[in-house]
RNA sequence: GACCCCAUCGUCUAGUGGCCUAGGACAUCGGCCUUUCACGCCGACAACACGGGUUCGACUCCCGUUGGGGUCGCCA
């Protein structure tokens, strides 16, 4: 037995990667990296009814986006049937498992009766003590059956959870559970435990919803004579209303965040902070810092809520940190979606443009709208801004003069424009704000934009003058 | 209903018996900066669920209550 850290992420491919699962994957990954161990990816597709290839691909894509590279796998349980069949046979031969010939209806009845009688367990049948030869005979008759694990009478199963401490389940509160379906295919409880043993998993880090499964899986592992891994149960993630995370709260699928303009850096940082923290003040963590500092000891026990507001703030932070080239590269798909082509533009000019709005956006998705008036001449005027700054007495004259001043500037640079406008403002004793806002609306269509001189420079003299004239003609009172 | 888990500002959290008149961050609200919007900076608001113990001393330990959550499938 070696001390190598081996962890696995074992999603079932029945849908997109949920935030909670993404966090589980992240913690497993970080734990492996921190300890120089192995991160294994295992696809639990034993439920052929619900598993799909698209879901598997989606999970792989999501992990790829987050940069959670696995060292082994992906392994598919659907291809490992022999392993589970062998395990079942052994358990059956050794008496840990028996055939249960109950019909779904009978089981349902037992459950209802137990609930009514306020019993902890419901399963009780003649098959529990049916001699093997009788059981074999029934099977040969073709009677449908499932294999059930015989939970020992009396006693308890306990383990020392890395996050929760000692957890104990009394055996008389547990029902004999099914390990294989009537078609012979293995059920999660079995395949999961068998694979963990086969893959020599040292630490099982998973969601708290698996707590009761753990007692059962430890029993399986012991019956099979396998070592029991260290278990660590992560707290759940909820939405702001303390309910299970659902569409109502916003995006809940990992890839949705990518498509909404979030950076993997921000997502990783945010996910790490739900249930884990380093100290009393650090909130910003790079991928490297996360692997450097992560430890199970600092994982929280209490449920967490996914704070979309903080994710937004983190995303803005990481966008501001991005080199301009990188920012342009990553936002390209969003421009394409908006019907704006970036290819072929002057790189220098483009960098300047992005520099103008880098600290004004919180998602990549906002970039096209914030930059559209530079990249297209089909200007969209905000009605509110137009009414407030253009449809006013005297604005026409002011804008006309603005056009003259701007048009007379030889060096169309920030400094040149600043100087020209300063002189005008001083000569006429007016406030610059009176000029700036109407001009801003005329040039950008909005009353919020980067510095007005920057806007003018990146627009160029020609377009500035044209837009000023267009605004006067279209909106200003005569 | 049975079993299991959990409980510090609105949210994420620090806190492992005295360092706590409970710290940080997001959000919110003020202010500064300023040609608008952001960014940045400064400040304010705001929490130990409740009740018993243990102790010279409890946010920290124990018990109970309440509240929340999870599981109880031939799903994972």
PDB file of N, CA and C in Angstrom, chain A residues 198-234:
ATOM      1  N   UNK A 198     -10.767  -0.570  -7.421  1.00  0.00           N
ATOM      2  CA  UNK A 198      -9.958  -0.964  -8.575  1.00  0.00           C
ATOM      3  C   UNK A 198      -8.982   0.132  -8.995  1.00  0.00           C
ATOM      4  N   UNK A 199      -9.406   1.364  -8.870  1.00  0.00           N
ATOM      5  CA  UNK A 199      -8.550   2.481  -9.282  1.00  0.00           C
ATOM      6  C   UNK A 199      -7.683   2.982  -8.129  1.00  0.00           C
ATOM      7  N   UNK A 200      -7.731   2.257  -7.040  1.00  0.00           N
ATOM      8  CA  UNK A 200      -6.918   2.585  -5.871  1.00  0.00           C
ATOM      9  C   UNK A 200      -7.097   4.038  -5.438  1.00  0.00           C
ATOM     10  N   UNK A 201      -8.372   4.447  -5.387  1.00  0.00           N
ATOM     11  CA  UNK A 201      -8.688   5.810  -4.966  1.00  0.00           C
ATOM     12  C   UNK A 201      -8.395   5.948  -3.476  1.00  0.00           C
ATOM     13  N   UNK A 202      -7.637   6.955  -3.133  1.00  0.00           N
ATOM     14  CA  UNK A 202      -7.252   7.123  -1.732  1.00  0.00           C
ATOM     15  C   UNK A 202      -8.213   8.032  -0.974  1.00  0.00           C
ATOM     16  N   UNK A 203      -8.806   9.006  -1.688  1.00  0.00           N
ATOM     17  CA  UNK A 203      -9.718   9.949  -1.044  1.00  0.00           C
ATOM     18  C   UNK A 203     -10.954  10.144  -1.904  1.00  0.00           C
ATOM     19  N   UNK A 204     -12.098   9.953  -1.286  1.00  0.00           N
ATOM     20  CA  UNK A 204     -13.345  10.188  -2.013  1.00  0.00           C
ATOM     21  C   UNK A 204     -13.890  11.529  -1.559  1.00  0.00           C
ATOM     22  N   UNK A 205     -13.788  12.514  -2.449  1.00  0.00           N
ATOM     23  CA  UNK A 205     -14.271  13.857  -2.133  1.00  0.00           C
ATOM     24  C   UNK A 205     -15.510  14.096  -2.974  1.00  0.00           C
ATOM     25  N   UNK A 206     -16.654  14.223  -2.321  1.00  0.00           N
ATOM     26  CA  UNK A 206     -17.917  14.330  -3.044  1.00  0.00           C
ATOM     27  C   UNK A 206     -18.901  15.133  -2.233  1.00  0.00           C
ATOM     28  N   UNK A 207     -20.074  15.350  -2.795  1.00  0.00           N
ATOM     29  CA  UNK A 207     -21.088  16.165  -2.134  1.00  0.00           C
ATOM     30  C   UNK A 207     -21.709  15.492  -0.920  1.00  0.00           C
ATOM     31  N   UNK A 208     -22.213  16.319  -0.050  1.00  0.00           N
ATOM     32  CA  UNK A 208     -22.840  15.870   1.186  1.00  0.00           C
ATOM     33  C   UNK A 208     -24.051  14.970   0.938  1.00  0.00           C
ATOM     34  N   UNK A 209     -24.620  15.070  -0.245  1.00  0.00           N
ATOM     35  CA  UNK A 209     -25.792  14.247  -0.554  1.00  0.00           C
ATOM     36  C   UNK A 209     -25.434  12.759  -0.624  1.00  0.00           C
ATOM     37  N   UNK A 210     -24.141  12.455  -0.579  1.00  0.00           N
ATOM     38  CA  UNK A 210     -23.720  11.058  -0.622  1.00  0.00           C
ATOM     39  C   UNK A 210     -23.489  10.471   0.766  1.00  0.00           C
ATOM     40  N   UNK A 211     -23.745  11.252   1.790  1.00  0.00           N
ATOM     41  CA  UNK A 211     -23.450  10.819   3.154  1.00  0.00           C
ATOM     42  C   UNK A 211     -24.008   9.440   3.502  1.00  0.00           C
ATOM     43  N   UNK A 212     -25.284   9.218   3.189  1.00  0.00           N
ATOM     44  CA  UNK A 212     -25.855   7.918   3.542  1.00  0.00           C
ATOM     45  C   UNK A 212     -25.314   6.802   2.657  1.00  0.00           C
ATOM     46  N   UNK A 213     -24.909   7.162   1.438  1.00  0.00           N
ATOM     47  CA  UNK A 213     -24.344   6.138   0.558  1.00  0.00           C
ATOM     48  C   UNK A 213     -23.031   5.614   1.125  1.00  0.00           C
ATOM     49  N   UNK A 214     -22.327   6.501   1.791  1.00  0.00           N
ATOM     50  CA  UNK A 214     -20.999   6.135   2.276  1.00  0.00           C
ATOM     51  C   UNK A 214     -21.033   4.938   3.225  1.00  0.00           C
ATOM     52  N   UNK A 215     -21.990   4.927   4.119  1.00  0.00           N
ATOM     53  CA  UNK A 215     -22.096   3.799   5.042  1.00  0.00           C
ATOM     54  C   UNK A 215     -22.273   2.505   4.245  1.00  0.00           C
ATOM     55  N   UNK A 216     -23.147   2.569   3.250  1.00  0.00           N
ATOM     56  CA  UNK A 216     -23.409   1.380   2.441  1.00  0.00           C
ATOM     57  C   UNK A 216     -22.175   0.966   1.647  1.00  0.00           C
ATOM     58  N   UNK A 217     -21.486   1.937   1.104  1.00  0.00           N
ATOM     59  CA  UNK A 217     -20.322   1.601   0.286  1.00  0.00           C
ATOM     60  C   UNK A 217     -19.162   1.064   1.116  1.00  0.00           C
ATOM     61  N   UNK A 218     -19.070   1.536   2.337  1.00  0.00           N
ATOM     62  CA  UNK A 218     -18.033   0.989   3.216  1.00  0.00           C
ATOM     63  C   UNK A 218     -18.329  -0.487   3.493  1.00  0.00           C
ATOM     64  N   UNK A 219     -19.612  -0.784   3.660  1.00  0.00           N
ATOM     65  CA  UNK A 219     -19.979  -2.188   3.890  1.00  0.00           C
ATOM     66  C   UNK A 219     -19.614  -3.043   2.679  1.00  0.00           C
ATOM     67  N   UNK A 220     -19.860  -2.521   1.491  1.00  0.00           N
ATOM     68  CA  UNK A 220     -19.524  -3.262   0.270  1.00  0.00           C
ATOM     69  C   UNK A 220     -18.015  -3.488   0.196  1.00  0.00           C
ATOM     70  N   UNK A 221     -17.286  -2.397   0.415  1.00  0.00           N
ATOM     71  CA  UNK A 221     -15.832  -2.462   0.350  1.00  0.00           C
ATOM     72  C   UNK A 221     -15.285  -3.500   1.336  1.00  0.00           C
ATOM     73  N   UNK A 222     -15.829  -3.504   2.548  1.00  0.00           N
ATOM     74  CA  UNK A 222     -15.357  -4.441   3.565  1.00  0.00           C
ATOM     75  C   UNK A 222     -15.694  -5.873   3.175  1.00  0.00           C
ATOM     76  N   UNK A 223     -16.908  -6.050   2.675  1.00  0.00           N
ATOM     77  CA  UNK A 223     -17.332  -7.399   2.280  1.00  0.00           C
ATOM     78  C   UNK A 223     -16.437  -7.936   1.181  1.00  0.00           C
ATOM     79  N   UNK A 224     -15.964  -7.030   0.333  1.00  0.00           N
ATOM     80  CA  UNK A 224     -15.105  -7.420  -0.776  1.00  0.00           C
ATOM     81  C   UNK A 224     -13.638  -7.530  -0.343  1.00  0.00           C
ATOM     82  N   UNK A 225     -13.377  -7.118   0.886  1.00  0.00           N
ATOM     83  CA  UNK A 225     -12.012  -7.179   1.388  1.00  0.00           C
ATOM     84  C   UNK A 225     -11.116  -6.066   0.868  1.00  0.00           C
ATOM     85  N   UNK A 226     -11.740  -4.975   0.421  1.00  0.00           N
ATOM     86  CA  UNK A 226     -10.942  -3.857  -0.079  1.00  0.00           C
ATOM     87  C   UNK A 226     -10.685  -2.831   1.018  1.00  0.00           C
ATOM     88  N   UNK A 227      -9.600  -2.063   0.873  1.00  0.00           N
ATOM     89  CA  UNK A 227      -9.348  -0.998   1.846  1.00  0.00           C
ATOM     90  C   UNK A 227     -10.394   0.101   1.683  1.00  0.00           C
ATOM     91  N   UNK A 228     -10.691   0.770   2.755  1.00  0.00           N
ATOM     92  CA  UNK A 228     -11.673   1.856   2.721  1.00  0.00           C
ATOM     93  C   UNK A 228     -10.941   3.184   2.556  1.00  0.00           C
ATOM     94  N   UNK A 229     -11.285   3.940   1.525  1.00  0.00           N
ATOM     95  CA  UNK A 229     -10.608   5.229   1.323  1.00  0.00           C
ATOM     96  C   UNK A 229     -11.030   6.255   2.370  1.00  0.00           C
ATOM     97  N   UNK A 230     -10.303   7.337   2.403  1.00  0.00           N
ATOM     98  CA  UNK A 230     -10.680   8.445   3.276  1.00  0.00           C
ATOM     99  C   UNK A 230     -11.844   9.179   2.604  1.00  0.00           C
ATOM    100  N   UNK A 231     -12.894   9.436   3.354  1.00  0.00           N
ATOM    101  CA  UNK A 231     -14.028  10.143   2.775  1.00  0.00           C
ATOM    102  C   UNK A 231     -14.044  11.602   3.208  1.00  0.00           C
ATOM    103  N   UNK A 232     -14.515  12.451   2.315  1.00  0.00           N
ATOM    104  CA  UNK A 232     -14.646  13.883   2.624  1.00  0.00           C
ATOM    105  C   UNK A 232     -15.910  14.379   1.948  1.00  0.00           C
ATOM    106  N   UNK A 233     -16.872  14.798   2.736  1.00  0.00           N
ATOM    107  CA  UNK A 233     -18.146  15.247   2.160  1.00  0.00           C
ATOM    108  C   UNK A 233     -18.286  16.757   2.179  1.00  0.00           C
ATOM    109  N   UNK A 234     -18.351  17.303   0.986  1.00  0.00           N
ATOM    110  CA  UNK A 234     -18.439  18.746   0.771  1.00  0.00           C
ATOM    111  C   UNK A 234     -19.839  19.270   1.052  1.00  0.00           C
TER     112      UNK A 234
END
